[in-house]
N, CA, C and O atoms as a Tinker XYZ file with bonds, in Angstrom:
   392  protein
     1  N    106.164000   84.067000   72.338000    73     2
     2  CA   107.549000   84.420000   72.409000    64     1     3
     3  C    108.338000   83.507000   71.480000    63     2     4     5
     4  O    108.216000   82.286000   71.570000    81     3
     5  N    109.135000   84.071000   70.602000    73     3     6
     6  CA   109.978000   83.453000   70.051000    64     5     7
     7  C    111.645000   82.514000   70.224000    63     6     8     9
     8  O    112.273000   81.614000   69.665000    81     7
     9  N    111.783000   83.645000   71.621000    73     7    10
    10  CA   113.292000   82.987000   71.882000    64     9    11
    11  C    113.462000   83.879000   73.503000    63    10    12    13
    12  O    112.538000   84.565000   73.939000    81    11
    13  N    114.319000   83.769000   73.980000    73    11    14
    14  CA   114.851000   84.436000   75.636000    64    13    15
    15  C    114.362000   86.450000   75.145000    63    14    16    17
    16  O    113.629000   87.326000   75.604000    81    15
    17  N    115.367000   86.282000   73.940000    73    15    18
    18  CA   115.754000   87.680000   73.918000    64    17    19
    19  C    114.132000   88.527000   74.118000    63    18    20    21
    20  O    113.878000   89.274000   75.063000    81    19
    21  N    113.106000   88.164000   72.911000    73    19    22
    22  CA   112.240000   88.325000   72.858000    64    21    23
    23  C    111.699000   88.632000   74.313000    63    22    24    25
    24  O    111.619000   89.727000   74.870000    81    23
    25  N    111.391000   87.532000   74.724000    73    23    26
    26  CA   110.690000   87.711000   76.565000    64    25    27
    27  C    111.335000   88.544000   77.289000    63    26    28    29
    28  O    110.659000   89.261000   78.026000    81    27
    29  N    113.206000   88.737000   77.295000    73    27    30
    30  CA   113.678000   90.277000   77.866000    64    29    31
    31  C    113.334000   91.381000   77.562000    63    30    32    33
    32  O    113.269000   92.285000   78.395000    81    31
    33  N    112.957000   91.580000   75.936000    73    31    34
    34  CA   112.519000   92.488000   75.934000    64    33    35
    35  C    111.173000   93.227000   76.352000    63    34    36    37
    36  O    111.132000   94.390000   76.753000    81    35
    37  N    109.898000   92.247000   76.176000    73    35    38
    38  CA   109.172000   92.376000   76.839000    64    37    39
    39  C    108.775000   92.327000   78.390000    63    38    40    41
    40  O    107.748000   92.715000   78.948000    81    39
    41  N    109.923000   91.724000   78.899000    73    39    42
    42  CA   109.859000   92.308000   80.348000    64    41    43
    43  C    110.881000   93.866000   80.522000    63    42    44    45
    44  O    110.671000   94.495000   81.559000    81    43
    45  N    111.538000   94.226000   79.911000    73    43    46
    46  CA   112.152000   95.611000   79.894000    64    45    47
    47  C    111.110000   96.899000   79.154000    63    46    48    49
    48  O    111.285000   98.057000   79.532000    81    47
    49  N    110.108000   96.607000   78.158000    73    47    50
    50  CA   109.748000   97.197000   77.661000    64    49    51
    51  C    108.313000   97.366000   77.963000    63    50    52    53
    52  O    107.865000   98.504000   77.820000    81    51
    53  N    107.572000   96.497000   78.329000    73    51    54
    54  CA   106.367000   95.933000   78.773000    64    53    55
    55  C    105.437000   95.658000   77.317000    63    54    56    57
    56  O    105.555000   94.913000   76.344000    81    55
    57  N    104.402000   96.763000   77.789000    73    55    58
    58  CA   103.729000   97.012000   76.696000    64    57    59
    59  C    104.174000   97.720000   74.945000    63    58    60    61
    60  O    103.329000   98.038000   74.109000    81    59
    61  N    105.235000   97.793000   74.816000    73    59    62
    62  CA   105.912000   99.120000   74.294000    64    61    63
    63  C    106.865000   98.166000   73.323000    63    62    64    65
    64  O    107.549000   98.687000   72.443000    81    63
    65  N    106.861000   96.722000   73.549000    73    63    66
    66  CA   107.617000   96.050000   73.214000    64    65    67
    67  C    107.249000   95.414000   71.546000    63    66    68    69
    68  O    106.043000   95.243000   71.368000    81    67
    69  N    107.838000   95.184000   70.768000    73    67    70
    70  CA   107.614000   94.277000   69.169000    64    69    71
    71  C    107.063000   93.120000   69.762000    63    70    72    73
    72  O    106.318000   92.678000   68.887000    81    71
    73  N    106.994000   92.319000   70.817000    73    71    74
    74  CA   107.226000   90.712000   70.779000    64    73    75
    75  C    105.676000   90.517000   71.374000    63    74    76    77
    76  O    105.183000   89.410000   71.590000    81    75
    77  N    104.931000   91.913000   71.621000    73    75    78
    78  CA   103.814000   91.935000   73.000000    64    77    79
    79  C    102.601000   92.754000   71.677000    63    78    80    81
    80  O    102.885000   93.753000   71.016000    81    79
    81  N    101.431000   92.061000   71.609000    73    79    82
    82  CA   100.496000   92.604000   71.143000    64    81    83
    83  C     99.438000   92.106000   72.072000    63    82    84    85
    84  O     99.098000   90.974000   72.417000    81    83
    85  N     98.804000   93.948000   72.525000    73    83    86
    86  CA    98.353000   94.368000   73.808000    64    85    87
    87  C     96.729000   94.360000   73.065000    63    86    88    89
    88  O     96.598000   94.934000   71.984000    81    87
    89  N     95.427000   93.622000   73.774000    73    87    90
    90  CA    94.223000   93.523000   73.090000    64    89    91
    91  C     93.392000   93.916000   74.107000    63    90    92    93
    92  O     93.796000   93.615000   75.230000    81    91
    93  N     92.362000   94.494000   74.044000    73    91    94
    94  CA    90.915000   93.934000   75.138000    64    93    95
    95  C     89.756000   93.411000   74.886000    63    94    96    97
    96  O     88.881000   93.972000   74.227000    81    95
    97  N     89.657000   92.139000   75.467000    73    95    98
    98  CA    88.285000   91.608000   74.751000    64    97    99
    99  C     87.191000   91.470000   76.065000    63    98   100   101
   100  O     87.717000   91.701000   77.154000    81    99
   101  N     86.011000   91.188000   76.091000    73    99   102
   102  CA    85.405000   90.143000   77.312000    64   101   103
   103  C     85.082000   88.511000   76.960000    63   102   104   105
   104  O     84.383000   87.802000   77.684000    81   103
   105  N     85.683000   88.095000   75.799000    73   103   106
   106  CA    85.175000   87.179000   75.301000    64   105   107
   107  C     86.381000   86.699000   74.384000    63   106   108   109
   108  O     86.504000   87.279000   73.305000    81   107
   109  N     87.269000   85.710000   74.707000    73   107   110
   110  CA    88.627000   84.725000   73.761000    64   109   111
   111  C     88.249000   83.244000   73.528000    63   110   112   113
   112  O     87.977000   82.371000   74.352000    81   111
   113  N     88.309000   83.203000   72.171000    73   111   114
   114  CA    88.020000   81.724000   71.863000    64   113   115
   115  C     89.429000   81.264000   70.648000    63   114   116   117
   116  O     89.709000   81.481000   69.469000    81   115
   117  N     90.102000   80.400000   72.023000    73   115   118
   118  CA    91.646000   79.719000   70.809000    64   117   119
   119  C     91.120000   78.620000   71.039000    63   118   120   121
   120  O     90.617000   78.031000   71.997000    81   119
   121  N     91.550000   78.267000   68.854000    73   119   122
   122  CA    91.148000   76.720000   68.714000    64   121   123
   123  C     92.266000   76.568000   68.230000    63   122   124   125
   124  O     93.010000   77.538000   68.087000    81   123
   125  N     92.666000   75.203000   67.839000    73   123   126
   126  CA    93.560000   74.403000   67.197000    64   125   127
   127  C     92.937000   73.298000   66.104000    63   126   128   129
   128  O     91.788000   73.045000   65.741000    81   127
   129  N     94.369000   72.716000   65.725000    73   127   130
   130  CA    94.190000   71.701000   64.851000    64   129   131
   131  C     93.906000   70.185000   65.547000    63   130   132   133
   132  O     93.770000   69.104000   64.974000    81   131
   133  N     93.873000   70.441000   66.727000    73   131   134
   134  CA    94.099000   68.736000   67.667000    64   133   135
   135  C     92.300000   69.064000   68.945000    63   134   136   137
   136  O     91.804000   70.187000   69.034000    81   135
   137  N     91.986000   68.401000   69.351000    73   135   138
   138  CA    91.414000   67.985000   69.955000    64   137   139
   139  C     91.121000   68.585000   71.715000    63   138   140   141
   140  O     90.115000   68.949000   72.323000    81   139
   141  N     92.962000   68.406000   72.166000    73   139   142
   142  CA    93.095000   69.494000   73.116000    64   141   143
   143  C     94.095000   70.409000   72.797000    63   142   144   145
   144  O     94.757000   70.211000   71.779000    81   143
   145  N     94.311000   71.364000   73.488000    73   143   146
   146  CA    95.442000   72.393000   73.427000    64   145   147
   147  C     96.158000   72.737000   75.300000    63   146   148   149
   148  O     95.685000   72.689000   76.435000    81   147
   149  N     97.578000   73.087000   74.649000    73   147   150
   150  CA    98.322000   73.050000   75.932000    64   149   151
   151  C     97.829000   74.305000   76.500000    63   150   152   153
   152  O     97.748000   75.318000   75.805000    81   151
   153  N     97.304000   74.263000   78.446000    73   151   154
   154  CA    97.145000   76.143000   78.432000    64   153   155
   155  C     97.915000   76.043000   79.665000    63   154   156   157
   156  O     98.409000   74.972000   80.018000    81   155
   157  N     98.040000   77.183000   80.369000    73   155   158
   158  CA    98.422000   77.356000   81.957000    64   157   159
   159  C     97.424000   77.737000   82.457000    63   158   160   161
   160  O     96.472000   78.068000   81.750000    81   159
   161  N     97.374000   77.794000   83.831000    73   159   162
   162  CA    96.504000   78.063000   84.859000    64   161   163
   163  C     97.212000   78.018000   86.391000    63   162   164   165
   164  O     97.587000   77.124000   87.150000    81   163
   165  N     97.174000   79.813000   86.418000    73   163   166
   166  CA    97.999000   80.267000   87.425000    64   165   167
   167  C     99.123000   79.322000   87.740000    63   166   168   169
   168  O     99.176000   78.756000   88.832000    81   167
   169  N    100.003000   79.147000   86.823000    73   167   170
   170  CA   101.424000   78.435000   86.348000    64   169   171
   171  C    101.633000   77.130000   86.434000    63   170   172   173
   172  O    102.757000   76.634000   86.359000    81   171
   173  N    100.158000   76.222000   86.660000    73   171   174
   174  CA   100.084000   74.481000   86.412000    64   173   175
   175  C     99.903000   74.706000   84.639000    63   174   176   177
   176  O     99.189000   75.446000   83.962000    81   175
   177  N    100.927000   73.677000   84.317000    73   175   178
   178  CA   100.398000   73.153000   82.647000    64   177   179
   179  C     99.456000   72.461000   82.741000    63   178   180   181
   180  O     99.295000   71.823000   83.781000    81   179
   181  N     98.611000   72.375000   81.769000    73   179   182
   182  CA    97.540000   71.755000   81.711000    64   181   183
   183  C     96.481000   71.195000   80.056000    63   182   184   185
   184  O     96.264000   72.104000   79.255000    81   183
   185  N     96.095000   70.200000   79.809000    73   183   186
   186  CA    95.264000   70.499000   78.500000    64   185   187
   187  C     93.744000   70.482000   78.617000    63   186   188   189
   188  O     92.918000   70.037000   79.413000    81   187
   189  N     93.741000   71.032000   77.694000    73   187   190
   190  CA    92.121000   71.356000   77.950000    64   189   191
   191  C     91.645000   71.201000   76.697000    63   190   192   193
   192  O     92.393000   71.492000   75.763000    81   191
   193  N     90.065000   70.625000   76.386000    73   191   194
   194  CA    89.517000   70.230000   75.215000    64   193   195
   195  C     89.298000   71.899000   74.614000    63   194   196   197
   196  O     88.899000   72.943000   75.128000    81   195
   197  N     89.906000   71.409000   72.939000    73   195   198
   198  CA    89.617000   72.709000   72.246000    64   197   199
   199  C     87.663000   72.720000   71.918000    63   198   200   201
   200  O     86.902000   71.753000   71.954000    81   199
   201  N     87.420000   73.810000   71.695000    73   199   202
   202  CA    88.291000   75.349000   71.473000    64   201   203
   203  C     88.228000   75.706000   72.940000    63   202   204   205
   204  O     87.115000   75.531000   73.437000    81   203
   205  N     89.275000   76.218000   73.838000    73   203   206
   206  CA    89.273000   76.903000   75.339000    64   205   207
   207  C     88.829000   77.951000   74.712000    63   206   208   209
   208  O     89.231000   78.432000   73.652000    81   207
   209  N     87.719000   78.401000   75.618000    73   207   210
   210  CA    86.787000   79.767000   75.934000    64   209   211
   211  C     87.167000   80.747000   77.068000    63   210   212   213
   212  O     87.275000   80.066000   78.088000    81   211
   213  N     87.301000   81.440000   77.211000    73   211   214
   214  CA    87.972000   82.545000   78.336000    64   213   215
   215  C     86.919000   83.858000   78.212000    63   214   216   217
   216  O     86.867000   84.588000   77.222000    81   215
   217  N     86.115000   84.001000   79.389000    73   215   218
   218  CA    85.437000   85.471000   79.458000    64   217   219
   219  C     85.537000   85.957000   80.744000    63   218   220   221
   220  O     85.513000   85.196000   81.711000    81   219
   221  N     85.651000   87.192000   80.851000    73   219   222
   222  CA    85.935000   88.521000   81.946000    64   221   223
   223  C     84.787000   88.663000   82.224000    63   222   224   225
   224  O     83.877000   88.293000   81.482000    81   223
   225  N     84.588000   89.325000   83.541000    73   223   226
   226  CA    82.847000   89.924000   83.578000    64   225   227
   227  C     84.214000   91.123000   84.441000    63   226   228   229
   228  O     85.197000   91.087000   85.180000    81   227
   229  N     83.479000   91.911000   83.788000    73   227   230
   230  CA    83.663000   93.519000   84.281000    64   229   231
   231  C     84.259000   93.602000   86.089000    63   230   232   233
   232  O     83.795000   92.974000   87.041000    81   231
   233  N     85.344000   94.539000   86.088000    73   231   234
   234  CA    84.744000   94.428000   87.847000    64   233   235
   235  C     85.541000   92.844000   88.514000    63   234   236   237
   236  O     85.810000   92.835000   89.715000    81   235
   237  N     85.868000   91.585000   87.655000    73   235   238
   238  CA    85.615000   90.660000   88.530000    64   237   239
   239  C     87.651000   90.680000   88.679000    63   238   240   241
   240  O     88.100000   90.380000   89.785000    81   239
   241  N     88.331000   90.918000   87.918000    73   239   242
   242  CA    89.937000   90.831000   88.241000    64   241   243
   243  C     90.338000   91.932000   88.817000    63   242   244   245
   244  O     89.962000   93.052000   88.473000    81   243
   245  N     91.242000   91.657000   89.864000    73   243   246
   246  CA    91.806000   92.935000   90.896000    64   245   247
   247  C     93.037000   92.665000   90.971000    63   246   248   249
   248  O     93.473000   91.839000   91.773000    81   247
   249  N     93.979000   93.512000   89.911000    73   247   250
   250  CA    95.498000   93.102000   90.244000    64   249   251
   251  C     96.276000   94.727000   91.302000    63   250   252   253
   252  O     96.440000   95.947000   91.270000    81   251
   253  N     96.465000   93.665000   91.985000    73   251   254
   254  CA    97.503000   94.471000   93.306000    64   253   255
   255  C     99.053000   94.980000   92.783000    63   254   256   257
   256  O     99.702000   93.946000   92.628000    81   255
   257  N     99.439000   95.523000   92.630000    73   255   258
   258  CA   100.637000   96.269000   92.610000    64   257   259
   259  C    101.639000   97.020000   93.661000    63   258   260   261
   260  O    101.127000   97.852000   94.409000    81   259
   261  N    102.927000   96.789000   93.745000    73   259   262
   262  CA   103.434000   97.637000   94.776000    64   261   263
   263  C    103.660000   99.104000   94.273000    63   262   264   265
   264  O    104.017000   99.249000   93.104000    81   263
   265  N    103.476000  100.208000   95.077000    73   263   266
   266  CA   103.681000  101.531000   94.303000    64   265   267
   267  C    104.847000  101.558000   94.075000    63   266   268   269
   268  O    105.047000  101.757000   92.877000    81   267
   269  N    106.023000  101.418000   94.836000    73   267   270
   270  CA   107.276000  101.580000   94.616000    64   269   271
   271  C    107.934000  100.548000   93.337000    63   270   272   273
   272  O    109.144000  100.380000   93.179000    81   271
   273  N    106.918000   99.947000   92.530000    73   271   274
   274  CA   108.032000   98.885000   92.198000    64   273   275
   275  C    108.872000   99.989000   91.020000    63   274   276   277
   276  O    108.991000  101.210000   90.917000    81   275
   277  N    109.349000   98.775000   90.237000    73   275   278
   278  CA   110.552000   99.049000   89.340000    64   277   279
   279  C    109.390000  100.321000   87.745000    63   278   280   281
   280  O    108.199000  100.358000   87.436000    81   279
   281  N    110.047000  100.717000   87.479000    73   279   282
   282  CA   109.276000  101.264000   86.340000    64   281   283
   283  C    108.254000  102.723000   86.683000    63   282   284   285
   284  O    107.851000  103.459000   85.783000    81   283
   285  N    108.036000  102.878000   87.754000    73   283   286
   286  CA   106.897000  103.692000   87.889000    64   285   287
   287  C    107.592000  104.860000   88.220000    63   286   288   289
   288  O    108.794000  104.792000   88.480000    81   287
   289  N    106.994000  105.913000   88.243000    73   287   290
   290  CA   107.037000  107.398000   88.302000    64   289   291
   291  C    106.347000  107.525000   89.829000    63   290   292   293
   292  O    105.371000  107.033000   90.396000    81   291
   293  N    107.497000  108.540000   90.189000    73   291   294
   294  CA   106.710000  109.153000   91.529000    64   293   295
   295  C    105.642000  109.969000   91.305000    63   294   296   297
   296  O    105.633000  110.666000   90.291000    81   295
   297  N    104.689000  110.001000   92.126000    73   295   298
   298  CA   103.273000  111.031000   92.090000    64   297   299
   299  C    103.713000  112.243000   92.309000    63   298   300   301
   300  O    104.766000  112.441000   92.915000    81   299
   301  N    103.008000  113.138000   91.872000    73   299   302
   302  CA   103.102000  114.614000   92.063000    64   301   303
   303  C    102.423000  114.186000   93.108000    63   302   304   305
   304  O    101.578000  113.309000   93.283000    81   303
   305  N    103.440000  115.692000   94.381000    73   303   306
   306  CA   102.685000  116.325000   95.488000    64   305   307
   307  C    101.402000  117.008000   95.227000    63   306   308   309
   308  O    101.001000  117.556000   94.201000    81   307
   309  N    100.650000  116.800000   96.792000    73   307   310
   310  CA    99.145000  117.054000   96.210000    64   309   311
   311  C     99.635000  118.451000   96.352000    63   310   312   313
   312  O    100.670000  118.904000   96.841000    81   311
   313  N     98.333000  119.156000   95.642000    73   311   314
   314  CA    98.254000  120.955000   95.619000    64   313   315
   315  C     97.621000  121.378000   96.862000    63   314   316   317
   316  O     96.664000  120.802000   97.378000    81   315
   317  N     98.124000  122.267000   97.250000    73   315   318
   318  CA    97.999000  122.934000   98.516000    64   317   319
   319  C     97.051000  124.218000   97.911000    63   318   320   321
   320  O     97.429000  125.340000   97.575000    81   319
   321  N     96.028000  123.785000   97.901000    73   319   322
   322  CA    94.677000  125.022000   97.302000    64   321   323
   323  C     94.648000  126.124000   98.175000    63   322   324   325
   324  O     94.755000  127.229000   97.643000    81   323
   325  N     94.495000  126.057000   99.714000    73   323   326
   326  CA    94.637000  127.456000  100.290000    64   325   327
   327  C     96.118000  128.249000  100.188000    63   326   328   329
   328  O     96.293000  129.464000  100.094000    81   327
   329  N     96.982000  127.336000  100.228000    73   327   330
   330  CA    97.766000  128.557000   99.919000    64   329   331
   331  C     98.293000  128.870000   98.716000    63   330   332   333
   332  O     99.234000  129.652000   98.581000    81   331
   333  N     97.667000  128.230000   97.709000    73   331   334
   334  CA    97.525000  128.539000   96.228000    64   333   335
   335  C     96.728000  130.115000   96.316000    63   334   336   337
   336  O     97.143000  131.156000   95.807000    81   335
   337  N     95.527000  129.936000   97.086000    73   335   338
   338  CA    94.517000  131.363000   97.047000    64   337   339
   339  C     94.719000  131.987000   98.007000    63   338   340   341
   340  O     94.160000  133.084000   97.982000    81   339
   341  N     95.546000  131.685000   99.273000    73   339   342
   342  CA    96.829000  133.159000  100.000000    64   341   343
   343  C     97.488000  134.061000   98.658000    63   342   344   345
   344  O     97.320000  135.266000   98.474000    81   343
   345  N     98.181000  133.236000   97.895000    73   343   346
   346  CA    99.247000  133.669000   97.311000    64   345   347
   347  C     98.255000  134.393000   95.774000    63   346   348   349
   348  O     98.906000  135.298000   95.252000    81   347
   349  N     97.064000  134.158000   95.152000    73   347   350
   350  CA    96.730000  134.682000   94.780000    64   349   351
   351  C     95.750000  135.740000   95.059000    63   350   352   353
   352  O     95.285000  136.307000   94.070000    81   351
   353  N     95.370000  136.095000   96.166000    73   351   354
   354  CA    95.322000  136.964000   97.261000    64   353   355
   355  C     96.014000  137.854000   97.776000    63   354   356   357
   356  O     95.470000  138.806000   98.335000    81   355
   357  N     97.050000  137.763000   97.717000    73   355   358
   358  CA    98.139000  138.418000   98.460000    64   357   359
   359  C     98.132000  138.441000   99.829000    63   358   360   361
   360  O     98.479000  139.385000  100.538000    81   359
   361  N     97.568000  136.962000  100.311000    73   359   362
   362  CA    97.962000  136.579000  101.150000    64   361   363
   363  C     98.936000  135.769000  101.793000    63   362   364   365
   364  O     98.522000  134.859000  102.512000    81   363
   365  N    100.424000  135.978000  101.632000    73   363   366
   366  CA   101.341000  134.988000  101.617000    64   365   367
   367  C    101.929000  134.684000  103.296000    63   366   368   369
   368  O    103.000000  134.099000  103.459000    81   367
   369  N    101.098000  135.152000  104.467000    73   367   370
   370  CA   101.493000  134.291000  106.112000    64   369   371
   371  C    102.442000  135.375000  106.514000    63   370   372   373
   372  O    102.512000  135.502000  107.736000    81   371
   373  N    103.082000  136.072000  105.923000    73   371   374
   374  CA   104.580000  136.490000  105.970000    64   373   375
   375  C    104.156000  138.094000  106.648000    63   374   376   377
   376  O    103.494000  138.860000  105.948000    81   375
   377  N    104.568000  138.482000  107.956000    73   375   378
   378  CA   104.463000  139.721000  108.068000    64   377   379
   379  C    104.797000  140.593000  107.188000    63   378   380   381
   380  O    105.542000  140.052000  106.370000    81   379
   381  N    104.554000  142.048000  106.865000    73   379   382
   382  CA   105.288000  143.032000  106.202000    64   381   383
   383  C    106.912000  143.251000  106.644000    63   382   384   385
   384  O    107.325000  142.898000  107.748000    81   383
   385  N    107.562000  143.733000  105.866000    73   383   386
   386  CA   109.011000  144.483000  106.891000    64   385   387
   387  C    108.718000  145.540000  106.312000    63   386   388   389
   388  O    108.402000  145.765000  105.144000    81   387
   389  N    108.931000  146.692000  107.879000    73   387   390
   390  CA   109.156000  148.026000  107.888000    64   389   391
   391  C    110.231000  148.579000  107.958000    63   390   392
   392  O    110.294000  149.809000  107.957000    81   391
């Protein structure tokens, strides 16, 4: 991040944003010019001897989400298949009127 604005936008925009380049690896190796480098860890600062190595194993991160939060789209209602095939049937529940 370069400045506030930057990080608003990427929290307004998410992925979608200029300031956010979105990657997938199983395997990150950042080095530097020094010896250690500054990292976080679940929001303690911390240094750690370069180069920090970072690998995923498939399967092993589970991020929880609320459905309702901010940003998301409501789900389509599920489909009602039988009375999808009443109605293409001409079966629609409904007596005749005489």
């Amino acid at each position: 991040m370069e400045d506030a604005a930057q990080a608003a936008d990427v929290a307004v925009r998410g992925s979608q944003s200029e300031g956010l380049t979105v990657m997938t690896a199983q395997r990150v190796e950042v080095t530097g010019d020094t010896d250690e480098l500054p990292v976080a860890v679940d929001g303690e600062a911390l240094r750690m001897p370069a180069p920090v190595v970072c690998t995923l194993r498939k399967g092993a991160l589970r991020v929880r989400v609320p459905r309702d939060r901010p940003g998301t789209v409501a789900p389509a209602p599920p489909v009602d298949w039988r009375r999808i095939a009443g109605l293409a049937f001409g079966r629609t529940g409904r007596t005749p009127h005489v």
